[in-house]
Each structure stands twice: as structure tokens, then as C-alpha cells.
mmCIF file with all atom_site columns, C-alpha atoms in Angstrom:
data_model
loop_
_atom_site.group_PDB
_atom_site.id
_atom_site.type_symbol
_atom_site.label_atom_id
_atom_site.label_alt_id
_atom_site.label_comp_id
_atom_site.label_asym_id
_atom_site.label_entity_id
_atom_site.label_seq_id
_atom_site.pdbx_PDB_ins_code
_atom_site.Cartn_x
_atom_site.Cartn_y
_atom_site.Cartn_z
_atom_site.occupancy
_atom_site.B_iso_or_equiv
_atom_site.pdbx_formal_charge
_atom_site.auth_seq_id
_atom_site.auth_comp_id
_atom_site.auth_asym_id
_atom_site.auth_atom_id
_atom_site.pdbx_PDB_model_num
ATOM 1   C CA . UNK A 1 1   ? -43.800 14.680 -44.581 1.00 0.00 ? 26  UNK A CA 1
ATOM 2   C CA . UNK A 1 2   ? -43.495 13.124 -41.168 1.00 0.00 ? 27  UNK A CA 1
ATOM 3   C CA . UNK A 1 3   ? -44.101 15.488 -38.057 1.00 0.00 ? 28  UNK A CA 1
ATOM 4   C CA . UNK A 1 4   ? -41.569 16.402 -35.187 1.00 0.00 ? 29  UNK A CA 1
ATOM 5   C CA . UNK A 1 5   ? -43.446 13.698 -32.825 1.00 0.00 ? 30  UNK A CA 1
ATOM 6   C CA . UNK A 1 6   ? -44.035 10.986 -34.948 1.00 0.00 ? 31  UNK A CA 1
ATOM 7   C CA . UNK A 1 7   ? -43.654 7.383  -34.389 1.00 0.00 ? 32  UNK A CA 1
ATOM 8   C CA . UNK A 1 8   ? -40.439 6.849  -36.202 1.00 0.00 ? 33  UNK A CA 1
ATOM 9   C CA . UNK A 1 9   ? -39.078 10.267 -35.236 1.00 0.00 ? 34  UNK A CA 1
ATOM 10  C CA . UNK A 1 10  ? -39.073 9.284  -31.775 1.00 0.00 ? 35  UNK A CA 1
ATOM 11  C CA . UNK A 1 11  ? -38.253 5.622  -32.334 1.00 0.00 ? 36  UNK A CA 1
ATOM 12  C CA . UNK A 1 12  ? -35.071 6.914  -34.039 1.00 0.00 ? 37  UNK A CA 1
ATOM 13  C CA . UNK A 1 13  ? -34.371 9.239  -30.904 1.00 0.00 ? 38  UNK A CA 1
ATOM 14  C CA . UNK A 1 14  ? -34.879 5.922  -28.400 1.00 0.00 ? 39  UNK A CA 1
ATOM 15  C CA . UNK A 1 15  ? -32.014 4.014  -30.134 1.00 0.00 ? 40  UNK A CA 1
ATOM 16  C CA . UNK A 1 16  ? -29.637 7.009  -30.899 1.00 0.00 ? 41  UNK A CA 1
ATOM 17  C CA . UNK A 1 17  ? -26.427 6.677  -28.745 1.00 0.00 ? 42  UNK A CA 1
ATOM 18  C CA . UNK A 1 18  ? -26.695 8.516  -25.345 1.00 0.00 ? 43  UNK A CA 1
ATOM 19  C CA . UNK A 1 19  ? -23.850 10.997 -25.064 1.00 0.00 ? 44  UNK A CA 1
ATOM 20  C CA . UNK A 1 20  ? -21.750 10.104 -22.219 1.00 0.00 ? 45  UNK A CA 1
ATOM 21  C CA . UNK A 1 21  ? -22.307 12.883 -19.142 1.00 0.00 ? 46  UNK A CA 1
ATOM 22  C CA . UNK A 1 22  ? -19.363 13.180 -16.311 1.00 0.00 ? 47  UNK A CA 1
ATOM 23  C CA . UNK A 1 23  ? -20.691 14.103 -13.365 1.00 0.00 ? 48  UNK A CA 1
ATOM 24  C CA . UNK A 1 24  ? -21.898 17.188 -12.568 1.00 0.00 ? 49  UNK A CA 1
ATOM 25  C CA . UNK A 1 25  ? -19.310 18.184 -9.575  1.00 0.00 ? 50  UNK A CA 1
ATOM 26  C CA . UNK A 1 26  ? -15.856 19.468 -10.722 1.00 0.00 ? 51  UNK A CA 1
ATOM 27  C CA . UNK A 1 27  ? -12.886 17.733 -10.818 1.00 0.00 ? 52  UNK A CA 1
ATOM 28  C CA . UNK A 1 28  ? -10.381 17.869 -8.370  1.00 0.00 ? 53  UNK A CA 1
ATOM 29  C CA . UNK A 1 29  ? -6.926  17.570 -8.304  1.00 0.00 ? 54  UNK A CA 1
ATOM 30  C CA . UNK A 1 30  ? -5.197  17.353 -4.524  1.00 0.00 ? 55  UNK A CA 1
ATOM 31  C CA . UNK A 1 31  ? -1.471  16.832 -4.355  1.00 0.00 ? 56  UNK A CA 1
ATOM 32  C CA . UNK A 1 32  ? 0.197   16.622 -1.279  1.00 0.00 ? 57  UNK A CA 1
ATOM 33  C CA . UNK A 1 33  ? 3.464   17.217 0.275   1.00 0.00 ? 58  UNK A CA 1
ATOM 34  C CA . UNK A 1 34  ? 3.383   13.926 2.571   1.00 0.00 ? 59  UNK A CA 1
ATOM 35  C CA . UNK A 1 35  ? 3.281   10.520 0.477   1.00 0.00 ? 60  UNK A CA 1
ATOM 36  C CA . UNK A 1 36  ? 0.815   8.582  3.398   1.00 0.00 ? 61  UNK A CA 1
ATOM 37  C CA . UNK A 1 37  ? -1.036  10.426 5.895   1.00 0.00 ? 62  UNK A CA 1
ATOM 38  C CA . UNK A 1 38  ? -2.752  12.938 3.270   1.00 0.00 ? 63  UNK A CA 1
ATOM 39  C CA . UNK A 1 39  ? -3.303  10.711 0.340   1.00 0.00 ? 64  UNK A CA 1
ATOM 40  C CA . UNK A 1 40  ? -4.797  8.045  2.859   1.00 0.00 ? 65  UNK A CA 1
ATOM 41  C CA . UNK A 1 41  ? -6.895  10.772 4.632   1.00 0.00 ? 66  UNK A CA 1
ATOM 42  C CA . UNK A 1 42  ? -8.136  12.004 1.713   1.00 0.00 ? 67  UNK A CA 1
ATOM 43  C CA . UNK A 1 43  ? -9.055  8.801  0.029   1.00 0.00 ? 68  UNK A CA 1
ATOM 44  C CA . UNK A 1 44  ? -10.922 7.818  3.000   1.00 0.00 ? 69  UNK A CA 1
ATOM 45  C CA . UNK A 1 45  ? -12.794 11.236 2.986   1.00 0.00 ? 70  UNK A CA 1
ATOM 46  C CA . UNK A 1 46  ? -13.538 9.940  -0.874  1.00 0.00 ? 71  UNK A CA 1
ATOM 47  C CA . UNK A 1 47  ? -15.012 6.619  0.038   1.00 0.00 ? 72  UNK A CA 1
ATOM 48  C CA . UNK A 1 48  ? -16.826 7.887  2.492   1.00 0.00 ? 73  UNK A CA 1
ATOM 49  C CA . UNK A 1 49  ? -18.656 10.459 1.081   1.00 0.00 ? 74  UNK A CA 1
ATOM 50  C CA . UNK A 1 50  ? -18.467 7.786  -2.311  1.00 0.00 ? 75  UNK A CA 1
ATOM 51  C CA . UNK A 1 51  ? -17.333 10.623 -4.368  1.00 0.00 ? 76  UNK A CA 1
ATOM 52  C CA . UNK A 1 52  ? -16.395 9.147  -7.983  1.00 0.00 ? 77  UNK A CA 1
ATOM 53  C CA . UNK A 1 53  ? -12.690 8.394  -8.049  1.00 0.00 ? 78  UNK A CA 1
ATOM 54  C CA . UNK A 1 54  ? -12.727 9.999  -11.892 1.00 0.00 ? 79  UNK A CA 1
ATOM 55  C CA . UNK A 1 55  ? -13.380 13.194 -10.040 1.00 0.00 ? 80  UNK A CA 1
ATOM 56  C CA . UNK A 1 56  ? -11.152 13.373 -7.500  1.00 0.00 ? 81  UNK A CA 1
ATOM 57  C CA . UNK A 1 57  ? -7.660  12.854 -7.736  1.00 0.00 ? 82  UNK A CA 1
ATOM 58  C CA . UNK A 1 58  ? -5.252  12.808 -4.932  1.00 0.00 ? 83  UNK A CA 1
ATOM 59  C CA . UNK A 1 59  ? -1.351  12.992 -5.568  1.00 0.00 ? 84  UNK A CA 1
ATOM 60  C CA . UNK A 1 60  ? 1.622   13.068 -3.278  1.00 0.00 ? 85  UNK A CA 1
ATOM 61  C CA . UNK A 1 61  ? 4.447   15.711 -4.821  1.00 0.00 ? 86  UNK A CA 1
ATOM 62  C CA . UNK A 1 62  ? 7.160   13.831 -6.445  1.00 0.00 ? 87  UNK A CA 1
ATOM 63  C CA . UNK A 1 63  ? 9.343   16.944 -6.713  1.00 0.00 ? 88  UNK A CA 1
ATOM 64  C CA . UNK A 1 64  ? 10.183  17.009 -2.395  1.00 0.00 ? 89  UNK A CA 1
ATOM 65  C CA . UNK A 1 65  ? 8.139   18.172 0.742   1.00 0.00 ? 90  UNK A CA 1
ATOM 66  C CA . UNK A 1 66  ? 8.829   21.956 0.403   1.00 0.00 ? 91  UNK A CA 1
ATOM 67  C CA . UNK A 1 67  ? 5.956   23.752 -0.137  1.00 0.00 ? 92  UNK A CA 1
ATOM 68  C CA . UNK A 1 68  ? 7.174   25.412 -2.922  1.00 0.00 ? 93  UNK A CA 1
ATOM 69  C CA . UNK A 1 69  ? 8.008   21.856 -4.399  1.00 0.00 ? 94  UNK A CA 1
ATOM 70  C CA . UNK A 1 70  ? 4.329   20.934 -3.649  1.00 0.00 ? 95  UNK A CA 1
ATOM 71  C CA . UNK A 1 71  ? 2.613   23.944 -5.788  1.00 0.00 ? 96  UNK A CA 1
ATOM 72  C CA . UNK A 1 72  ? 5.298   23.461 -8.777  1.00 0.00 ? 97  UNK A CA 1
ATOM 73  C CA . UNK A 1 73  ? 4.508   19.606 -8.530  1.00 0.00 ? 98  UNK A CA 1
ATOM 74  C CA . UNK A 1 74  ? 0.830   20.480 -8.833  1.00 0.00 ? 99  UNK A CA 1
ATOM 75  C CA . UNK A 1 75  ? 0.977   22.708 -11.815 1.00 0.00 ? 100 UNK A CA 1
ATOM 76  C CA . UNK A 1 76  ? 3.440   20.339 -13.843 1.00 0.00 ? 101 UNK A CA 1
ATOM 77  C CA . UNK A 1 77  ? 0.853   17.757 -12.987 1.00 0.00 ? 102 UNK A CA 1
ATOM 78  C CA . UNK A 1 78  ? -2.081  20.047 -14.023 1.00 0.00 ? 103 UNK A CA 1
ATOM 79  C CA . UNK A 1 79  ? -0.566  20.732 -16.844 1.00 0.00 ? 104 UNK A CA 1
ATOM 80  C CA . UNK A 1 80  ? 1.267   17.995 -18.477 1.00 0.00 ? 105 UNK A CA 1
ATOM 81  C CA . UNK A 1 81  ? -0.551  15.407 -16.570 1.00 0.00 ? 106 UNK A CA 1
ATOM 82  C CA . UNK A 1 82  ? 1.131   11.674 -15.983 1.00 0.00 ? 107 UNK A CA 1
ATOM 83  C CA . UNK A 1 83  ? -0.054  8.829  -18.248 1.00 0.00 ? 108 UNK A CA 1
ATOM 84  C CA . UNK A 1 84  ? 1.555   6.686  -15.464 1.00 0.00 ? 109 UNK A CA 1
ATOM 85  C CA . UNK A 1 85  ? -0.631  8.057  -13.048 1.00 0.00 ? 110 UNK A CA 1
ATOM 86  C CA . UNK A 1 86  ? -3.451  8.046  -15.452 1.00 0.00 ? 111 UNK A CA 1
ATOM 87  C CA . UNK A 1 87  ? -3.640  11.834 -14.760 1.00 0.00 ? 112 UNK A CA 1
ATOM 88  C CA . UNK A 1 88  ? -4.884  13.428 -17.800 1.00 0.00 ? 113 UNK A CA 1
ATOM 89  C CA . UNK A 1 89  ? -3.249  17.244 -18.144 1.00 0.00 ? 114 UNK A CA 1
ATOM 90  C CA . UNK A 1 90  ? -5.674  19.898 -17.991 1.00 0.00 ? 115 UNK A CA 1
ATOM 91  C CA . UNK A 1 91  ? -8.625  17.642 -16.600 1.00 0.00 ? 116 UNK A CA 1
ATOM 92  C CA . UNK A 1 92  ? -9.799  19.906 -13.564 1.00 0.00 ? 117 UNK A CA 1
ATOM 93  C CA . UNK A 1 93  ? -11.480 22.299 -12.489 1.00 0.00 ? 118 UNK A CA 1
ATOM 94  C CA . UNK A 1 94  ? -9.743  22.595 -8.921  1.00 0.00 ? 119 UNK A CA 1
ATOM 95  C CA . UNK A 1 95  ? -6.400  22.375 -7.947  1.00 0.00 ? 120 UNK A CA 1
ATOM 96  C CA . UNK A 1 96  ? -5.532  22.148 -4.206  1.00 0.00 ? 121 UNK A CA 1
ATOM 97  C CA . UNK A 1 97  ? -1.691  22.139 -2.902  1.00 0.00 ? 122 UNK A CA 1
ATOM 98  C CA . UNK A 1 98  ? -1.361  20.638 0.499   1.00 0.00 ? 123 UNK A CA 1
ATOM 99  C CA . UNK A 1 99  ? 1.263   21.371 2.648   1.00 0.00 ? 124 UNK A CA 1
ATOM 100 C CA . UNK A 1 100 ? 2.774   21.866 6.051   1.00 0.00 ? 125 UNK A CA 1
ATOM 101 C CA . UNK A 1 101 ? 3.301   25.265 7.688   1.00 0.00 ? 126 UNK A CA 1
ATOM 102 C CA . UNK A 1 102 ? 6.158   23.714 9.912   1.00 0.00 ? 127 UNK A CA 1
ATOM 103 C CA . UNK A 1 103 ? 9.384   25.633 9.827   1.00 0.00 ? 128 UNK A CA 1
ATOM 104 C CA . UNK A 1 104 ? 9.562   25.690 6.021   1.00 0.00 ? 129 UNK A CA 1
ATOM 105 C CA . UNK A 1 105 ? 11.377  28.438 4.087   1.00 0.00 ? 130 UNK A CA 1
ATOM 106 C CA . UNK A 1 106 ? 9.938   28.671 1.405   1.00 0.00 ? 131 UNK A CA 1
ATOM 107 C CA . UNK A 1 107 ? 6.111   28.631 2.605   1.00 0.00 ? 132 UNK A CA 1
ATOM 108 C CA . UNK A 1 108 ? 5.528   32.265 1.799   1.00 0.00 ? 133 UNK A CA 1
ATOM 109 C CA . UNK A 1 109 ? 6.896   32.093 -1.800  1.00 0.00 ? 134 UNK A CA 1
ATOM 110 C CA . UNK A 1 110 ? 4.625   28.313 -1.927  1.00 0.00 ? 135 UNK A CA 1
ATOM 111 C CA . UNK A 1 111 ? 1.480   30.776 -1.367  1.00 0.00 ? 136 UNK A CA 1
ATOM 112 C CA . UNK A 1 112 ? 2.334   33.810 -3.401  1.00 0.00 ? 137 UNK A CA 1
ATOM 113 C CA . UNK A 1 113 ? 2.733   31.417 -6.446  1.00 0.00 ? 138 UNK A CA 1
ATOM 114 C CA . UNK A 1 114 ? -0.449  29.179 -5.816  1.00 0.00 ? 139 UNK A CA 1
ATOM 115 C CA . UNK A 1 115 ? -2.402  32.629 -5.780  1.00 0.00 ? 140 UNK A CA 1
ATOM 116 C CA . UNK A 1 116 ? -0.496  33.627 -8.930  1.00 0.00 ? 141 UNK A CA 1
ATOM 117 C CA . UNK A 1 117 ? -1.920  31.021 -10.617 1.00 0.00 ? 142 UNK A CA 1
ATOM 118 C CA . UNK A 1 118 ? -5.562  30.998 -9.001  1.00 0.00 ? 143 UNK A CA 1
ATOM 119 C CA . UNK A 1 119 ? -7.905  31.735 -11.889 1.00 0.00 ? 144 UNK A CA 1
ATOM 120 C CA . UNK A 1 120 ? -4.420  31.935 -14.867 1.00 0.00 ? 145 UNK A CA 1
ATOM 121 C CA . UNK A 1 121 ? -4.585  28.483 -16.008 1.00 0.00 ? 146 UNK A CA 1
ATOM 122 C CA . UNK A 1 122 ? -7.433  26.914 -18.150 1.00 0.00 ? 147 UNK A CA 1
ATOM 123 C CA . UNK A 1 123 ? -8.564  23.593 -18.670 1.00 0.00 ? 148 UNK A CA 1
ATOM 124 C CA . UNK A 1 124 ? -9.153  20.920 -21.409 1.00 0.00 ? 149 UNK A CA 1
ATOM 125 C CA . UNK A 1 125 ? -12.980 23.174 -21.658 1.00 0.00 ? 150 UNK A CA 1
ATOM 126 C CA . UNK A 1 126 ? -11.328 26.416 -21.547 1.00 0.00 ? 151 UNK A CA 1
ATOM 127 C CA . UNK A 1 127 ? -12.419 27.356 -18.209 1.00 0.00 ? 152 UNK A CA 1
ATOM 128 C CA . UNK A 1 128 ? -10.387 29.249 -15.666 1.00 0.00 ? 153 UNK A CA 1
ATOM 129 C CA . UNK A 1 129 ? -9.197  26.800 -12.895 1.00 0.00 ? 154 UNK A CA 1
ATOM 130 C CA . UNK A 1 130 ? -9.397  27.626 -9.375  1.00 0.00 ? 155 UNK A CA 1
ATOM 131 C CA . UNK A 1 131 ? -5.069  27.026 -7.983  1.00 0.00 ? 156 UNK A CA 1
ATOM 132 C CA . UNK A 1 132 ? -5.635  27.115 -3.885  1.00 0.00 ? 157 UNK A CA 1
ATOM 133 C CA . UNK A 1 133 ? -2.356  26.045 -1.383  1.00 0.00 ? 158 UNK A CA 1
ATOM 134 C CA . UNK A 1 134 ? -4.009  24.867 1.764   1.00 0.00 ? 159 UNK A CA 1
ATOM 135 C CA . UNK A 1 135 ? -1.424  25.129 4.795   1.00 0.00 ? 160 UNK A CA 1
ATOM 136 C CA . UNK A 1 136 ? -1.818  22.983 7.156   1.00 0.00 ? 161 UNK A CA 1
ATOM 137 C CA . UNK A 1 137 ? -0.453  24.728 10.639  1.00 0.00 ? 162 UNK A CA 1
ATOM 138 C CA . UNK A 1 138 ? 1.815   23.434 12.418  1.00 0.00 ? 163 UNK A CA 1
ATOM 139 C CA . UNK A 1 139 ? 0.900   19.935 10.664  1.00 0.00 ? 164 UNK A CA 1
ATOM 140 C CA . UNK A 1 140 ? -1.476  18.135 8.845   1.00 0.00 ? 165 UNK A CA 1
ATOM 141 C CA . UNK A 1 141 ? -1.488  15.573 11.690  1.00 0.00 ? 166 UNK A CA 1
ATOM 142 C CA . UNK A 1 142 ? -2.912  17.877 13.570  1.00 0.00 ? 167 UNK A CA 1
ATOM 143 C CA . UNK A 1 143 ? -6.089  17.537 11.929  1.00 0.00 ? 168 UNK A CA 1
ATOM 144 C CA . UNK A 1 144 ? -6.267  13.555 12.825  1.00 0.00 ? 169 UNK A CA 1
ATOM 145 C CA . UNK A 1 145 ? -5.361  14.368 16.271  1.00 0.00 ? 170 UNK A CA 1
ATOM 146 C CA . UNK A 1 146 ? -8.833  16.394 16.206  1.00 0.00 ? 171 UNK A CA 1
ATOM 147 C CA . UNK A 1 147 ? -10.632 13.634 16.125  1.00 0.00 ? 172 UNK A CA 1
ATOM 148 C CA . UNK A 1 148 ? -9.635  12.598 19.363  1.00 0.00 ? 173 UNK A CA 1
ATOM 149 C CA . UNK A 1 149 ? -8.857  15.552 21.497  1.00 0.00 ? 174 UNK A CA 1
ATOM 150 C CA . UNK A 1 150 ? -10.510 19.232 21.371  1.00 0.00 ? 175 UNK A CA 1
ATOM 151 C CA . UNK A 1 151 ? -7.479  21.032 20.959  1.00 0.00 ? 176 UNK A CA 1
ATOM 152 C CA . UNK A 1 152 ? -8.113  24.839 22.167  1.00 0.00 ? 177 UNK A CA 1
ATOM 153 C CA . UNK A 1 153 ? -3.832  26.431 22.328  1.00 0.00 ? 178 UNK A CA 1
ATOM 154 C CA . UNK A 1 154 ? -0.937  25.944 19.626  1.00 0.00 ? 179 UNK A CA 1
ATOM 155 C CA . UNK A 1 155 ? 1.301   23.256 19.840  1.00 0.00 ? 180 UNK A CA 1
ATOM 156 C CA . UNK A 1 156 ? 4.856   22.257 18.513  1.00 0.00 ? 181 UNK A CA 1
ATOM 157 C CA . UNK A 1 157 ? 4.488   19.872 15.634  1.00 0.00 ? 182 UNK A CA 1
ATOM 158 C CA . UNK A 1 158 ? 6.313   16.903 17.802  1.00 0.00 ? 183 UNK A CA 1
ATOM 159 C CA . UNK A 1 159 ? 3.671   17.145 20.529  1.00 0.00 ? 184 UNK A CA 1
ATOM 160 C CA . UNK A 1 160 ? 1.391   16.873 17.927  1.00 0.00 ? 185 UNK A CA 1
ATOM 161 C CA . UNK A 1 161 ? 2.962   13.566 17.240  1.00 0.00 ? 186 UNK A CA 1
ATOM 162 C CA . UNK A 1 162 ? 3.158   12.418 20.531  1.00 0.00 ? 187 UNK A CA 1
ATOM 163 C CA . UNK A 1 163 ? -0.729  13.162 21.562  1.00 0.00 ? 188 UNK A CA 1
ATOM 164 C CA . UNK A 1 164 ? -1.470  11.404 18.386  1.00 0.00 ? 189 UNK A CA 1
ATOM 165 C CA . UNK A 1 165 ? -0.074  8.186  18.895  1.00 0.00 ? 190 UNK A CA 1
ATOM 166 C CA . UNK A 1 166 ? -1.168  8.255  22.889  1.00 0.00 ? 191 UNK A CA 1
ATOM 167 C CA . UNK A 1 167 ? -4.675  9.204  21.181  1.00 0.00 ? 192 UNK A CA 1
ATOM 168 C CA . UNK A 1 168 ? -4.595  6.808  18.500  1.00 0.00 ? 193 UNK A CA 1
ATOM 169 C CA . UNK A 1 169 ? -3.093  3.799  20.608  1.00 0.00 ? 194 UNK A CA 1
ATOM 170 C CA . UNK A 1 170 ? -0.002  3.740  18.263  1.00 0.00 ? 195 UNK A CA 1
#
């Protein structure tokens, strides 16, 4: 009878198949309620930290720009996923809802159902996923225009803009 660490034991264990292994960070799923600035800026963020694009996933909504919109969009997508997208439903362990604060009705209700869902849904391993909405106030451009200019007092959305393209050179 051959023993646990004999030669053909562990020759047979060399040519076995390795099982495939997904990286160890979660999977992300980001959708957005602009279909440029966000998806860019957080593509960038993925090259640049050369986070695995199987990992991440970044989405603009493609149900409108109301926050609400944005959140529903990300749990259809979570859930059902979109083969055209090559989104695969219930393959993350995050889900992130971006959106603008701006003067948006129905912002509140956008955040009461993201943290309705926070911790309901499961995915393709059974494990609870964590559902955040991540408001952007007054605009997500506002976080570009921090990269150019320390910005210390509120400011309207359009001067946002404005200091953004003067920053920028636009």
C-alpha cells in the first residue's frame, strides 16, 4: 500500500488541474447616474490602482439620472445582470449607487431604499451583499474640481462647473 507522501502520490497531485481562484478582493458593482464623468473617473481610479477589471464593474443607469432611477437600475442589474454588458446577475459582493444630491426629488426615497436593501440581497455564494447610495453633494464634479482648488465653503452646482473648466483649462 503506497503512503500519503509517496512518489506517485505526489506526482499525481503535480499534474492534477489547479482550481481556478478569483481574486481575493470582492467584487464591485458601481453604477452611476451620469453616463461620462463617473464611469471615466472611476475607470481611471481602476487602472491606476490596476485593480482587475473582473472585479470591478462600473455602470451608468440606463433607467434616467434620478437617484431613485440610479438605485432601481443597480438592483435590476444586481440581480438579473446584462449578458450585453457581460454583467453576470448576482456576481458581487458590493453594490455602490452613485448619484447627485443636486435639487433632486426623489434623493431621500433613493437613500431609504439603497439602505433597505443593504445586507437583503445575496449573491451567486449566498452571501449577504453590502447595497450603499453614495451622494455626491452638490455634484460629483465637485470632486474633480478638488484636484485643483482646496475648496473650504458650499457652492451652487453651476459654479462648480465654471471653476472646473477655468481649473481644468476647458
Amino acid at each position: 500500500m503506497a503512503r500519503d507522501n509517496s512518489p506517485k502520490i505526489r506526482q499525481r497531485a503535480q499534474l492534477e488541474r489547479k482550481q481556478t481562484q478569483r481574486a481575493s478582493y470582492d467584487r464591485v458593482l458601481i453604477v452611476s447616474e451620469g453616463s461620462k464623468t463617473e464611469p471615466l473617473y472611476f475607470k481611471e481610479i481602476k487602472k491606476a490602482h490596476r485593480l482587475q477589471t473582473a472585479n470591478v464593474e462600473v455602470h451608468p443607469s440606463a433607467l434616467g439620472t434620478e437617484p431613485i432611477q440610479v438605485v432601481r437600475y443597480a438592483k435590476q442589474l444586481f440581480e438579473a445582470g446584462d449578458p450585453y454588458k457581460r454583467v453576470r446577475a448576482r456576481a458581487f459582493e458590493k453594490v455602490f449607487a452613485i448619484f447627485h444630491r443636486d435639487d433632486h426629488k426623489s434623493y431621500f426615497d433613493a437613500l431609504k431604499l439603497a439602505g433597505s436593501l443593504d445586507g437583503k440581497m445575496r449573491n451567486d455564494v449566498k452571501q449577504p451583499v453590502e447595497f450603499k447610495a453614495i451622494a455626491s453633494v452638490p455634484c460629483f464634479e465637485l470632486w474633480l474640481l478638488l484636484h485643483y482648488e482646496d475648496i473650504r465653503h458650499p457652492l451652487h452646482r453651476d459654479e462648480v462647473l465654471t471653476r472646473l473648466r477655468n481649473s481644468a483649462g476647458l
